[in-house]
XYZ file of C-alpha atoms in Angstrom:
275
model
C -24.342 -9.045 -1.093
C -27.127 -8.505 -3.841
C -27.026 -5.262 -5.552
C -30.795 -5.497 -5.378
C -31.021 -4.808 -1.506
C -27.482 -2.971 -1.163
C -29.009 -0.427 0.499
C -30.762 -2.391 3.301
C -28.141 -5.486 3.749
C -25.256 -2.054 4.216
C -27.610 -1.160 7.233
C -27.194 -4.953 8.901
C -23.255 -4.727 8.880
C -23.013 -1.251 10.109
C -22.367 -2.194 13.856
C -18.382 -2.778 12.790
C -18.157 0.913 11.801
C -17.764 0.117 7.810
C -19.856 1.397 5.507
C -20.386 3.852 2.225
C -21.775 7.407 2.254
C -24.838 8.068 0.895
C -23.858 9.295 -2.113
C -22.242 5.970 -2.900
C -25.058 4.033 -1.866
C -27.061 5.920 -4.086
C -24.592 5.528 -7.393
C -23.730 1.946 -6.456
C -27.525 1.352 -6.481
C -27.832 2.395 -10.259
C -24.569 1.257 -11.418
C -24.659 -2.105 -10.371
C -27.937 -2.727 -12.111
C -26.424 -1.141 -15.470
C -23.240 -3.211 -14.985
C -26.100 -6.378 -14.923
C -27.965 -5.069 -17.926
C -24.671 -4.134 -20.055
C -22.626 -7.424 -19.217
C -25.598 -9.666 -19.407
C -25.401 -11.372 -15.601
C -27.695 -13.018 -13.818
C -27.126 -11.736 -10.882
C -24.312 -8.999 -9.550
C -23.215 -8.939 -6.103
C -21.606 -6.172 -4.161
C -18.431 -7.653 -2.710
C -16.980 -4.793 -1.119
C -14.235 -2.107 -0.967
C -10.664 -2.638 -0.555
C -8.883 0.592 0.632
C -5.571 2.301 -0.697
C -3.657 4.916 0.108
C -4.134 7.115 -2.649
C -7.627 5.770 -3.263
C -10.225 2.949 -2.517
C -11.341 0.058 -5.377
C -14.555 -1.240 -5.473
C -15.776 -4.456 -6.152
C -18.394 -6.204 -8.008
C -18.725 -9.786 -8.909
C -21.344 -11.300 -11.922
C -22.677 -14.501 -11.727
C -24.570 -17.029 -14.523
C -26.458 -19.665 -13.571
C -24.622 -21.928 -12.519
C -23.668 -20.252 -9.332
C -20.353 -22.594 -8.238
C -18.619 -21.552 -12.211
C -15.987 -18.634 -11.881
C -17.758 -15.533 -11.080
C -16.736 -12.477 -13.404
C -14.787 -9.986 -10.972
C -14.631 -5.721 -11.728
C -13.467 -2.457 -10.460
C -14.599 1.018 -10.298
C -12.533 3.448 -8.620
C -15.759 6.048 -8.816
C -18.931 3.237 -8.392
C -19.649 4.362 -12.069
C -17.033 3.472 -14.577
C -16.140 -0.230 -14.464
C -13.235 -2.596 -15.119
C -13.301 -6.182 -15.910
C -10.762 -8.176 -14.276
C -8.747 -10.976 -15.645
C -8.734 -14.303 -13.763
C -6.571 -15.422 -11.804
C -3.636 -17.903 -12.897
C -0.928 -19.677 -10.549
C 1.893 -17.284 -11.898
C -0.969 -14.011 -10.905
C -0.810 -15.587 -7.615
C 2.738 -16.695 -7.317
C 4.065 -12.766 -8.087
C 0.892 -11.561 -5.343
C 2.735 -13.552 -2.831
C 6.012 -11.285 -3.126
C 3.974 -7.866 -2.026
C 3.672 -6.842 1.311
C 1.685 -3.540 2.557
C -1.143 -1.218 1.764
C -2.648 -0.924 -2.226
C -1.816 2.366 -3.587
C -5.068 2.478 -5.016
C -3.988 3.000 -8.567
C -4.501 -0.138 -10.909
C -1.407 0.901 -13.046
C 0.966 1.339 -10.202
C 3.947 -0.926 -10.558
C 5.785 -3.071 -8.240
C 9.427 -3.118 -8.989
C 12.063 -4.817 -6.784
C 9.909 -7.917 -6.008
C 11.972 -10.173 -4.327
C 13.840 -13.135 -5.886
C 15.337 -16.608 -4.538
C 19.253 -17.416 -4.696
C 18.159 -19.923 -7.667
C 16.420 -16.809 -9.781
C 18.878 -14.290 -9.249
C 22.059 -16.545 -10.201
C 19.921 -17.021 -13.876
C 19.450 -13.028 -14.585
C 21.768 -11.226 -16.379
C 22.989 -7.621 -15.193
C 21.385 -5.487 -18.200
C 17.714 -7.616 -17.583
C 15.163 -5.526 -15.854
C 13.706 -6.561 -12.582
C 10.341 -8.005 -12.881
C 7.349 -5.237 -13.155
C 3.899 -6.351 -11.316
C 1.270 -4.293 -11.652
C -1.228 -3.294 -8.650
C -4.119 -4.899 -11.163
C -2.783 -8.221 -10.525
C -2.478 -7.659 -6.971
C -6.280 -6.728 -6.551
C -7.802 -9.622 -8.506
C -5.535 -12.334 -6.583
C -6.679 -10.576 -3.421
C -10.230 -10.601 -3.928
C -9.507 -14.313 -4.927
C -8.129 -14.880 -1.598
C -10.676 -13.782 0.262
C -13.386 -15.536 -1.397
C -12.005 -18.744 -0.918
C -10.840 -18.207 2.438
C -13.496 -16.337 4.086
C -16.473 -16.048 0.892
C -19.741 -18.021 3.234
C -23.267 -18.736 2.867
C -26.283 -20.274 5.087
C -26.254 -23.917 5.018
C -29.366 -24.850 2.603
C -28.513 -21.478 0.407
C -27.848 -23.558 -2.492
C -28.087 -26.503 -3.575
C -26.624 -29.086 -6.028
C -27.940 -31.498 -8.875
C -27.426 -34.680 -9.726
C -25.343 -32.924 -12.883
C -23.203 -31.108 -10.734
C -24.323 -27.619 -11.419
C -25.118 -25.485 -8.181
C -28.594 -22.983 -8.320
C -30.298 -20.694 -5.084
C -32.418 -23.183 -3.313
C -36.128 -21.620 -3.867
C -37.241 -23.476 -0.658
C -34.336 -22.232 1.572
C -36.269 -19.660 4.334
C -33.365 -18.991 6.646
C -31.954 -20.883 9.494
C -33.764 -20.701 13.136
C -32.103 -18.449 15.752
C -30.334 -21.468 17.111
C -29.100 -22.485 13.800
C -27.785 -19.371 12.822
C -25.581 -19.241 16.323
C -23.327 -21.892 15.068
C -20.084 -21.707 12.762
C -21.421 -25.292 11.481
C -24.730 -23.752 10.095
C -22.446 -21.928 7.425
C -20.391 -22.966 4.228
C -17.466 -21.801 2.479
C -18.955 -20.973 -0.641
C -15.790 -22.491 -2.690
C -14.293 -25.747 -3.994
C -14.161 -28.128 -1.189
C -10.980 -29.454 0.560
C -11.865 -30.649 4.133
C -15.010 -33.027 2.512
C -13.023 -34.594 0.426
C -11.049 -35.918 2.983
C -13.824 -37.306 5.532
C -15.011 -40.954 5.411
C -17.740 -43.068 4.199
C -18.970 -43.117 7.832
C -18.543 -39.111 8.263
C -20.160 -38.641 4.787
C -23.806 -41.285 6.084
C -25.251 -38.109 7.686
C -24.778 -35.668 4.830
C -27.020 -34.461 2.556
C -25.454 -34.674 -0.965
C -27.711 -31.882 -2.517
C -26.498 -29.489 0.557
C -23.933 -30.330 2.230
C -21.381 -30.373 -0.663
C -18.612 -27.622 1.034
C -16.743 -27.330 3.771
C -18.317 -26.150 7.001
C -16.532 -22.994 9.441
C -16.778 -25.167 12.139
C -12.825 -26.740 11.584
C -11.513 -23.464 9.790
C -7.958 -22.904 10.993
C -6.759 -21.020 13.070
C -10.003 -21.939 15.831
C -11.461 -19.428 16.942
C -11.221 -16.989 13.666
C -14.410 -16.243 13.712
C -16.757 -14.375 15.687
C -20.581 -14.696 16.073
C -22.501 -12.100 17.415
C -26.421 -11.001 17.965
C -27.077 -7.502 16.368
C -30.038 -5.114 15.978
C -31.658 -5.962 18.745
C -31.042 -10.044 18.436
C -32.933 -9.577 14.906
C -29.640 -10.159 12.935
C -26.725 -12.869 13.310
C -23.484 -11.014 12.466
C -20.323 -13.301 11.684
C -16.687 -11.117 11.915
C -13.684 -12.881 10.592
C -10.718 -11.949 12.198
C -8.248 -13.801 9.400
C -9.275 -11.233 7.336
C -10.324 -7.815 9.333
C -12.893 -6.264 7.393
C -15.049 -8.890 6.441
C -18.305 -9.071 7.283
C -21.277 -11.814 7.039
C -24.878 -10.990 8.186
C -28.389 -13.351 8.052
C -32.003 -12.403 9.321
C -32.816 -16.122 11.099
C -35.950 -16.880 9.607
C -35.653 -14.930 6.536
C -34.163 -15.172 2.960
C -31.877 -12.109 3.974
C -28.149 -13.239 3.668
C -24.815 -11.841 2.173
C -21.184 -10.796 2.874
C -19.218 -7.705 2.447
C -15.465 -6.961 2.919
C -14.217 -3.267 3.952
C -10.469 -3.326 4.335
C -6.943 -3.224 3.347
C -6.690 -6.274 1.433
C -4.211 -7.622 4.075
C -4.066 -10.892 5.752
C -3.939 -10.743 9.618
C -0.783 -12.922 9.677
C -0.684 -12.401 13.647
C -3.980 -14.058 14.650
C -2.318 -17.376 16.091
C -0.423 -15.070 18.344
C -3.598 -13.486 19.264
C -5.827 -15.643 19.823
């Protein structure tokens, strides 16, 4: 959500029971506007807060202007000191996959003990250490995951040009209260998969300038998401229950739209059982 109406947009996804103090609120509200200034980003979003034992890691994500390029990811463990994060590779993401459980909520904390395959452990000598992964790692392939799998935006948000590049729609005012009821209103705001794989025929209806991601409406498994009225039927609250803790809000009518995610920074692995 935009560190520019933090304050307000926190306020709209209060009805799950997540939330910061007012103290935060109040550093996070002069921080994040520093972080802009020093680092030189367009804009900075608030992504959220993913909770440790031993302490909680906030999140904040820069953007440039092209709005679909990597977006610059970084920590505070206070909401006033900040850490840039590295991106994330395929080997990040392949030693992620080993650790189970909560974050200790220290970025130096080390992993040892990660588990191995029959094929790795016939190739490693007795007197070689077993592999070290840091908590760092962890965090930024995390917050990776979560944007891809449950990072969404109004249909309309944004838009693409002819050169590929994706900007904020200026003309976008908000969905009606009808629209903003359905899953297929909103887009995963990430590199397609599911579009690339409809036909010509499926594609006739689409606009090219806005409908160039994937839609909620097929995520797997059905029925991960919840939609629900809030505030009085003012505010259109979307829950996903893949990943408990994040939240997506819109005002129907309005230019008011964002996501945040309070949690553990661990996948509900039992939702098809649930559901």
């Amino acid at each position: 959500m935009e560190a520019s109406s933090l304050p307000a947009a926190l306020e709209l996804v209060s009805g799950g029971g997540a939330g910061l103090s007012p103290e935060k609120r109040a550093v996070l509200g002069s921080s994040l506007l520093l972080l802009q200034r020093d680092y030189r980003f367009q804009r900075v979003w608030f992504w959220g807060c993913i909770q440790g034992v031993g302490g909680d890691y906030y999140i904040a994500e820069g953007l440039g202007p092209d709005r679909a390029a990597p977006r610059s990811r970084l920590y505070s463990l206070n909401c006033v000191e900040w850490s840039l994060l590295p991106p994330v590779t395929e080997e990040m993401v392949t030693q992620a996959e080993q650790l189970k459980g909560r974050f200790q909520g220290d970025p130096s904390f080390e992993y040892e003990h990660a588990e191995r395959n029959a094929e790795d452990a016939e190739g490693v000598f007795e007197d070689e250490k077993e592999p070290v992964i840091k908590e760092e790692v962890r965090l930024v392939v995390t917050i990776e995951q979560i944007d891809r799998a449950v990072g969404i935006i109004p249909r309309g948000a944004f838009v693409k040009t002819p050169l590929g590049s994706v900007s904020e729609n200026r003309n976008f005012e908000g969905l009606s209260l009808a629209e903003a009821k359905r899953l297929s209103s909103y887009f995963h705001f990430t590199e397609p998969v599911k579009l690339k794989n409809k036909t010509l025929l499926e594609k006739a209806d689409l606009d090219p300038s806005t409908d160039f991601l994937d839609s909620l409406e097929h995520d797997i498994p059905q029925g991960s998401w919840t939609v629900q009225l809030e505030k009085g039927g003012t505010v259109v609250v979307l829950r996903s229950l893949l990943w408990l803790g994040l939240t997506f809000y819109h005002v129907p009518m309005t230019k008011q739209y964002g996501y945040v995610y309070f949690g553990t920074g661990e996948k509900n692995l039992d939702l098809p059982f649930m559901l």
